[in-house]
Coordinates of C-alpha atoms in Angstrom, one line a residue:
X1 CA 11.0 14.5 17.8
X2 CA 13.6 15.6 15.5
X3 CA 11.6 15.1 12.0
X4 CA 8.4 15.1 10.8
X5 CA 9.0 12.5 8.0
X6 CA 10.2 8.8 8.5
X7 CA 13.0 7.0 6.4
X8 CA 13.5 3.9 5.3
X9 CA 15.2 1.4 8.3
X10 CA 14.2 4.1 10.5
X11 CA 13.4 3.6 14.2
X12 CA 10.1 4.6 15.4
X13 CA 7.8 4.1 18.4
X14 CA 4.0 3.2 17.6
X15 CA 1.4 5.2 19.4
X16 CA -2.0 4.1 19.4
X17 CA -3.8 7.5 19.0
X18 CA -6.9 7.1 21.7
X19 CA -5.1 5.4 24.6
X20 CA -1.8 7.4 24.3
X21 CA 0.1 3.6 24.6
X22 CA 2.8 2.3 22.6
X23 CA 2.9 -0.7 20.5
X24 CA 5.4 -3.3 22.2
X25 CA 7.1 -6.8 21.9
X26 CA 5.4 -8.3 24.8
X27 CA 8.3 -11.5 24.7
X28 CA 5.4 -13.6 24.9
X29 CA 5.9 -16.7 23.2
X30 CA 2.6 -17.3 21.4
X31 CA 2.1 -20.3 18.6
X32 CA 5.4 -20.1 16.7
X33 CA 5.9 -16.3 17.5
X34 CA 5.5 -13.7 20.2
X35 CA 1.9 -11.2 21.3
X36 CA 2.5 -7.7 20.4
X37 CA 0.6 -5.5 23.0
X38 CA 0.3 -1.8 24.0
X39 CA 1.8 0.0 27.5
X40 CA 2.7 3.1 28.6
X41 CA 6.0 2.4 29.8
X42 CA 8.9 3.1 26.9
X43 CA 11.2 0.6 26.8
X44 CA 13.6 -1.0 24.2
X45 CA 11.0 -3.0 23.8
X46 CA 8.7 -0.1 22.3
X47 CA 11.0 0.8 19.6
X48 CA 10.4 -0.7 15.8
X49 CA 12.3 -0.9 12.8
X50 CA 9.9 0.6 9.5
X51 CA 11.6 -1.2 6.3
X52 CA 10.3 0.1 2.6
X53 CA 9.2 -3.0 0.6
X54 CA 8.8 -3.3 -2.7
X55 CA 7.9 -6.8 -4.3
X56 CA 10.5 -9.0 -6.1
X57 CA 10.5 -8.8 -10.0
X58 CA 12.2 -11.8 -11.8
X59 CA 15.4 -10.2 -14.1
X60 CA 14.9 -7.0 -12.3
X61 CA 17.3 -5.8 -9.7
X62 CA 15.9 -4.5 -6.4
X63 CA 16.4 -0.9 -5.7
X64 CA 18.5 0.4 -2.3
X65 CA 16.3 2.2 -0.6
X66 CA 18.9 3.6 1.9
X67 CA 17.7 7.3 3.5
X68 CA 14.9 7.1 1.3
X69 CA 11.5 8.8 3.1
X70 CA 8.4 6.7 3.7
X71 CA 5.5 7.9 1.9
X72 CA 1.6 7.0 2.5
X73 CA 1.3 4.6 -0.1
X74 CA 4.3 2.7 0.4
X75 CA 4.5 -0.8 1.4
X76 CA 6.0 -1.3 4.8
X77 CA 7.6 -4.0 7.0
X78 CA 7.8 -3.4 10.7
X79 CA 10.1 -5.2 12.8
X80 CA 10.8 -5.2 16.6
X81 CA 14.2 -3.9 17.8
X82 CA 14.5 -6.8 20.1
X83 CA 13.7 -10.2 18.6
X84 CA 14.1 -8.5 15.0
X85 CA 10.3 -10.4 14.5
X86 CA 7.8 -9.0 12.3
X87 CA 4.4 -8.1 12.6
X88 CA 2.2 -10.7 11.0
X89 CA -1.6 -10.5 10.4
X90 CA -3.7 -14.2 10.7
X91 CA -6.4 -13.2 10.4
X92 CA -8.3 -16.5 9.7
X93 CA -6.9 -16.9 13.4
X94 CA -8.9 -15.3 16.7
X95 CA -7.4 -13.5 18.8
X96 CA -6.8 -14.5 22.7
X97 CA -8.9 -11.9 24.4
X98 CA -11.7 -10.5 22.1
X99 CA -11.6 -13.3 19.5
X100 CA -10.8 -11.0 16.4
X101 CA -8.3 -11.9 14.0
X102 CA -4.6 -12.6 15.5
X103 CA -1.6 -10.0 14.7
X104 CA 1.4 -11.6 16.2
X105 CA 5.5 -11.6 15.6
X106 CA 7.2 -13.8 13.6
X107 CA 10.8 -14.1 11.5
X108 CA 10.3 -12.3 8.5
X109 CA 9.5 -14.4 5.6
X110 CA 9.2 -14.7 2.1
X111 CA 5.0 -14.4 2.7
X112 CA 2.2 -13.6 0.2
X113 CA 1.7 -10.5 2.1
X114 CA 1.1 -11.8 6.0
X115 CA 3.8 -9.4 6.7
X116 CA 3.4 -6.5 4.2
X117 CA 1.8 -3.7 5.3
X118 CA 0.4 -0.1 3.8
X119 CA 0.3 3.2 5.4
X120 CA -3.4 4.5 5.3
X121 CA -3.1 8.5 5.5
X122 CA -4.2 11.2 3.6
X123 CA -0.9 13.7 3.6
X124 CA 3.4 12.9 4.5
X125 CA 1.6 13.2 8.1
X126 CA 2.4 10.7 10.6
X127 CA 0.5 11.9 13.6
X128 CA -3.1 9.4 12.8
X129 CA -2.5 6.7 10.0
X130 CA -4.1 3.2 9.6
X131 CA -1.3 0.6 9.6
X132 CA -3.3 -2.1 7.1
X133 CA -2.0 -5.5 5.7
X134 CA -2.3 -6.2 2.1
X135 CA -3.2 -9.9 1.8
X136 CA -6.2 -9.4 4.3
X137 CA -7.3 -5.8 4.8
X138 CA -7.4 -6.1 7.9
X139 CA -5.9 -2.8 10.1
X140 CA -3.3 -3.2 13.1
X141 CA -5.9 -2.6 16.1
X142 CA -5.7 -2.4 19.9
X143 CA -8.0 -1.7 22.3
X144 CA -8.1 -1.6 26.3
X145 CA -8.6 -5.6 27.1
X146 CA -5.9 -6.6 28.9
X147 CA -3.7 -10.1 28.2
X148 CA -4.1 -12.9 31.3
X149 CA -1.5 -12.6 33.7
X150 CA 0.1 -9.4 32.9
X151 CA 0.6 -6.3 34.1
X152 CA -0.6 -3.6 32.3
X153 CA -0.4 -5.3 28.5
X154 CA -3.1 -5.0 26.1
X155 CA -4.3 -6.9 23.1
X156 CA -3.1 -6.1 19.6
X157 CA -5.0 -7.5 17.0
X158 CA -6.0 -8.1 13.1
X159 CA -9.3 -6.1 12.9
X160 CA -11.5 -6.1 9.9
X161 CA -13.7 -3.4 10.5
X162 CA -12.6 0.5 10.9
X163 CA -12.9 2.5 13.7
X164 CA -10.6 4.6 16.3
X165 CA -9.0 2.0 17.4
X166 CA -7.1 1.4 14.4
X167 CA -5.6 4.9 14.1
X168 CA -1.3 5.4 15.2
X169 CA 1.0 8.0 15.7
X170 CA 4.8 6.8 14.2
X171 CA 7.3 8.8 16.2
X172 CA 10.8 8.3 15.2
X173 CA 13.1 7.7 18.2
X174 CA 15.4 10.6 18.8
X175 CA 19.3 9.8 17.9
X176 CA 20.1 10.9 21.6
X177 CA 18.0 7.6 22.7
X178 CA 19.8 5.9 20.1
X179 CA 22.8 6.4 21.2
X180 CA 22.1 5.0 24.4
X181 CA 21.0 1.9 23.3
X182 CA 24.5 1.5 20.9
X183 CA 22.6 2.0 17.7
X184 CA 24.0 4.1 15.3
X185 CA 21.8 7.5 14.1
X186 CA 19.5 7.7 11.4
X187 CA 20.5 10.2 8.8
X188 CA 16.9 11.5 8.8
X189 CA 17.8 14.0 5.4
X190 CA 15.5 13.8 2.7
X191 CA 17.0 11.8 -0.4
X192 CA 15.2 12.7 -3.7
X193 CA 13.3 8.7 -4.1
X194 CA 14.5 6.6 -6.4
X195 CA 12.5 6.9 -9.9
X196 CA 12.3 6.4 -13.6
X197 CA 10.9 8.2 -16.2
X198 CA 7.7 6.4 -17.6
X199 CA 7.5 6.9 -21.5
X200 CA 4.9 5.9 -24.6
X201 CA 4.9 2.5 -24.3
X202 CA 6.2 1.3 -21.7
X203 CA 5.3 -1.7 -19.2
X204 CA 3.8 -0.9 -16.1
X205 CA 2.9 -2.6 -13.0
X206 CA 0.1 0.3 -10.8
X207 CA -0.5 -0.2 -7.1
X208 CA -3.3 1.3 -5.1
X209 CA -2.0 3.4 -2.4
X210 CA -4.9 2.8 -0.4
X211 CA -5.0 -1.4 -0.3
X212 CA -1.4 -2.2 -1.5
X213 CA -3.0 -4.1 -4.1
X214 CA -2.1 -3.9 -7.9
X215 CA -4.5 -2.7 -11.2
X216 CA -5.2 -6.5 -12.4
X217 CA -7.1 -8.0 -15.4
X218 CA -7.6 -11.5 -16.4
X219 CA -9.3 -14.0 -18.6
X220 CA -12.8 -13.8 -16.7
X221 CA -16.0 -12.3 -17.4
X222 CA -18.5 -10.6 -15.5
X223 CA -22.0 -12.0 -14.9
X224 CA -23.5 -8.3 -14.9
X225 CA -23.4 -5.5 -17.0
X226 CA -22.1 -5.5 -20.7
X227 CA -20.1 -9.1 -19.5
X228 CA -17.3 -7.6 -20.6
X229 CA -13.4 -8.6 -18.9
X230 CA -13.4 -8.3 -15.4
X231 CA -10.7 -5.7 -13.9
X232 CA -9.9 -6.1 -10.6
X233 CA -7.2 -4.5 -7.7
X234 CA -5.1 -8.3 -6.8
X235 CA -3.9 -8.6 -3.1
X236 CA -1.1 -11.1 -3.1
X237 CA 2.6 -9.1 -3.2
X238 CA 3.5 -11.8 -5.3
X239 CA 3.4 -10.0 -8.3
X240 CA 2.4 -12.8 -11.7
X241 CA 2.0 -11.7 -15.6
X242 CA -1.5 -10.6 -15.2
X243 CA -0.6 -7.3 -13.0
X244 CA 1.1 -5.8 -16.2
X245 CA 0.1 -2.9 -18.3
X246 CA 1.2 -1.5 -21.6
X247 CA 0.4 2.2 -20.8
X248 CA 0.1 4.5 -24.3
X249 CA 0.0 7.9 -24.7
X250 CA -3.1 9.9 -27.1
X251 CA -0.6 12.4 -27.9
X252 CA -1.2 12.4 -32.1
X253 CA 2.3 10.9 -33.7
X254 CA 3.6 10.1 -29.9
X255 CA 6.9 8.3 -29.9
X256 CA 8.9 5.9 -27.5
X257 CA 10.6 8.9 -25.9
X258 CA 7.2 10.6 -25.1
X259 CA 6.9 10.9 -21.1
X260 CA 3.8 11.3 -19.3
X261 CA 3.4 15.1 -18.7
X262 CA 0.5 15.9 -15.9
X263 CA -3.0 15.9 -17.2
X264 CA -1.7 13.9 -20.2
X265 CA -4.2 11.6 -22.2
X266 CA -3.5 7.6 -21.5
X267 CA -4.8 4.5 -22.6
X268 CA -4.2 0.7 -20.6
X269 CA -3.3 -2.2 -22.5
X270 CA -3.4 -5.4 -20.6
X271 CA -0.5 -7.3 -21.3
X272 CA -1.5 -11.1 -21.4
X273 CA -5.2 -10.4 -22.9
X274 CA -4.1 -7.9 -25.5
X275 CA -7.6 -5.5 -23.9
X276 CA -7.9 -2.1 -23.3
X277 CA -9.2 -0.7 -20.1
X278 CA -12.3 0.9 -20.9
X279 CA -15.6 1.6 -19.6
X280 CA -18.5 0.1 -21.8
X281 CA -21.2 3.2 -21.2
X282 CA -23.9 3.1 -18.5
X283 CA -22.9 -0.8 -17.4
X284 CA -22.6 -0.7 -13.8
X285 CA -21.2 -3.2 -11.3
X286 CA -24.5 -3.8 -9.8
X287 CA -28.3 -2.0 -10.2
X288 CA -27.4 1.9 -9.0
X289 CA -23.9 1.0 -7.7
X290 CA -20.7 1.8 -9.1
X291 CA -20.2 2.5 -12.5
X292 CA -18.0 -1.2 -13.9
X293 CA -14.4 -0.3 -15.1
X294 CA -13.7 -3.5 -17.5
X295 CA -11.3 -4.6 -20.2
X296 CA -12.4 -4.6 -23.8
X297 CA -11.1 -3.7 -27.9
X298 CA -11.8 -0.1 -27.9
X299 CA -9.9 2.8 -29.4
X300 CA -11.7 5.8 -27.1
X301 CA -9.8 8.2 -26.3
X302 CA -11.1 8.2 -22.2
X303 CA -8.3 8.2 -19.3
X304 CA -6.5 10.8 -17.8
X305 CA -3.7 11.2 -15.5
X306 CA -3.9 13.9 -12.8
X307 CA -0.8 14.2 -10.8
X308 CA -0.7 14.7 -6.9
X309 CA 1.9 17.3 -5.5
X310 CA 4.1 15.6 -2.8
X311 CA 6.4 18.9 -2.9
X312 CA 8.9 17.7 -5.6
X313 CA 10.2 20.4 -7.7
X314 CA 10.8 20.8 -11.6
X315 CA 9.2 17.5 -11.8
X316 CA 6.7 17.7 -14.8
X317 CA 6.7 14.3 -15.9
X318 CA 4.8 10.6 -14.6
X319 CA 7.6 8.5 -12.6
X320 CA 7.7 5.2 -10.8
X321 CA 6.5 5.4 -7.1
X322 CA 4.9 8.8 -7.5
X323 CA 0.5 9.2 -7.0
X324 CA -1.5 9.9 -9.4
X325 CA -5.4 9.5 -10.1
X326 CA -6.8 7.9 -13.5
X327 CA -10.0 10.1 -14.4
X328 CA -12.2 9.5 -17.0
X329 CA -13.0 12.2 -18.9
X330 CA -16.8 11.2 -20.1
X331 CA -17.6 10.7 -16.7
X332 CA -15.6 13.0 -14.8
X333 CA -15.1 9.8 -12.2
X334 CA -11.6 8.1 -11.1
X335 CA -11.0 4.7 -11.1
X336 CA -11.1 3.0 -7.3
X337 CA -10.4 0.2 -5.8
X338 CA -13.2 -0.6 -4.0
X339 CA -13.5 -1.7 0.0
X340 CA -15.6 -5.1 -1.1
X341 CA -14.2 -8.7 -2.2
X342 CA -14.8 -9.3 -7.0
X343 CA -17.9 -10.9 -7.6
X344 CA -16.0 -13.4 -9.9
X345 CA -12.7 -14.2 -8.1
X346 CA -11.3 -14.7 -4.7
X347 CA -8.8 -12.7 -2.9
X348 CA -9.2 -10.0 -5.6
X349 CA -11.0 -6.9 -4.5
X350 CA -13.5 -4.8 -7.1
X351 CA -12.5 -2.1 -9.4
X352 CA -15.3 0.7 -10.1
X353 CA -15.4 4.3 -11.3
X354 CA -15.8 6.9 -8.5
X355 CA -17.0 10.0 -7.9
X356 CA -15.6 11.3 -5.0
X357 CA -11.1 11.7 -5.6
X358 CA -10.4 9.7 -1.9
X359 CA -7.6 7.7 -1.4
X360 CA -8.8 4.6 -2.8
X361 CA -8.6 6.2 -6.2
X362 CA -4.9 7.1 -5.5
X363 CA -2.4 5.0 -7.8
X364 CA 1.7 4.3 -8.5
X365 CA 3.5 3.0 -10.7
X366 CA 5.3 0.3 -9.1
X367 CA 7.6 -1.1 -11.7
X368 CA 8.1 -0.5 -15.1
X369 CA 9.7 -2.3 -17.8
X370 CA 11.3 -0.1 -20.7
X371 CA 13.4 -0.2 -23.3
X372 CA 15.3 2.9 -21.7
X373 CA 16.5 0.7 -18.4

């Protein structure tokens, strides 16, 4: 292996972590697709194509990627080398063998996420990572049940529970195999990512780096609690008006040059309600569950950004597509995006305050719109 990291438009082999067998285009016409599987052999057919993907923004041009590394967090696209199909999760579908939900490969598409995928991993460490799609939450999963009439071929599915089955290795293919095959090399050098500056007042769009699923407010209320605006993390990659943020610094007499230093003091203004994100105190999501994260007129002082290091120097300041957590400060808890479908709305998962920093309370900004673009 000549790297340790993975680049965008790289090419990578798959390994599923307990049976030491690589993800594969099987060439088996399935539906209107092809079966992915696992084997041991490594063939042409065991080599993908990672893509970073970042959602289409009306007005705003989307950014080349080119060299740029892969970080957990990111959204991904994988494609087989061979039929150039993607991997696609149905998983309202069952599967052939063991009836779970149905992963196959199909052209790419402009989907509401069927084909979008997030890298589950704590660290820039490749060797055990959840591959997980972001309209369904379901994690790219194989196990040792074989497909009829083949040799050696086992199932890949759309799994909705966790366990060891879900965890991968992505190895990127060495440019002496490459070159075998007539593909040109990868230029595996780290390019500094693509980023702006985000300043006082800007407009935001924040994505979970666990789920893939955006920061999202809207004009509902919850049934529990203080009733207050509902605040939700929104699956669908198509991005709408409700996913945007007016994010304000507490810096006394702050400007619209301020930028976000680490630890700095923020507030949330949703965009199309004109409401803060707040927490109202004590009002919980349910009796002795989470404490509710909600949207509401309130001029507390209560959020705060704490920066994660991914190893980028002189950099003091919040940018696009870098993690960060959202504390707040009277509780000492982050805001999460919790593993459990809104009580109020579908295909929207629950926000809550949580204790424990994991990487469900890990956020980015994905886009911003400001008057210095």
């Amino acid at each position: 292996m000549e790297s340790n990291f993975i680049v965008h438009k790289d090419y990578v082999r798959i390994q599923h972590t307990k049976d030491s067998l690589y993800l594969t285009d099987t060439d088996i016409p399935h539906k209107n697709g092809f079966l992915p599987g696992i084997q041991s052999n490594l063939t042409p057919y065991t080599i993908w194509i990672i893509e970073k993907y970042r959602p289409s923004y009306p007005n705003i041009q989307k950014q080349d990627y080119t060299n740029t590394e892969i970080w957990p967090g990111d959204l991904i696209i994988i494609k087989s080398l061979k039929s150039y199909t993607a991997l696609t999760s149905y998983s309202q579908n069952t599967s052939l063998v063991t009836k779970q939900g149905e992963m196959l490969l199909q052209n790419l598409y402009d989907s509401a996420g069927e084909q979008i995928f997030v890298i589950q991993t704590e660290a820039r460490n490749y060797n055990q990572v959840k591959i997980v799609n972001v309209k369904d939450c379901h994690a790219l999963h194989s196990h040792l049940n074989k497909y009829k009439n083949t040799k050696d071929i086992y199932e890949v599915t759309s799994f909705k529970n966790r366990d060891e089955n879900d965890l991968w290795q992505i190895i990127p293919v060495s440019n002496e195999e490459l070159q075998t095959l007539n593909i040109n090399k990868v230029e595996r050098q780290i390019q500094p990512r693509i980023y702006k500056y985000i300043h006082h007042m800007d407009l935001v769009v924040i994505r979970n780096a666990l789920t893939g699923g955006t920061l999202h407010s809207h004009e509902i209320f919850y049934g529990h609690g203080n009733k207050s605006q509902e605040v939700t993390w929104r699956q669908s990659v198509a991005r709408d008006n409700n996913d945007w943020w007016q994010i304000l610094s507490q810096e006394q007499g702050a400007t619209l040059v301020n930028n976000f230093p680490n630890l700095s003091m923020i507030a949330l203004l949703h965009q199309t309600t004109r409401q803060k994100l707040t927490h109202i105190k004590d009002s919980r999501v349910k009796s002795k569950d989470y404490l509710e994260v909600c949207c509401a007129q309130t001029n507390q002082s209560e959020f705060q950004l704490e920066a994660i290091n991914m190893g980028i120097q002189d950099l003091t300041c919040l940018i696009t597509e870098y993690p960060f957590r959202i504390k707040h400060i009277p509780t000492g808890q982050y805001i999460a995006a919790l593993p459990r479908q809104s009580s109020k709305t579908t295909h929207q998962g629950e926000i809550g305050l949580q204790p424990k920093p994991d990487q469900n309370t890990i956020w980015l900004v994905e886009q911003v719109d400001s008057i210095f673009d």
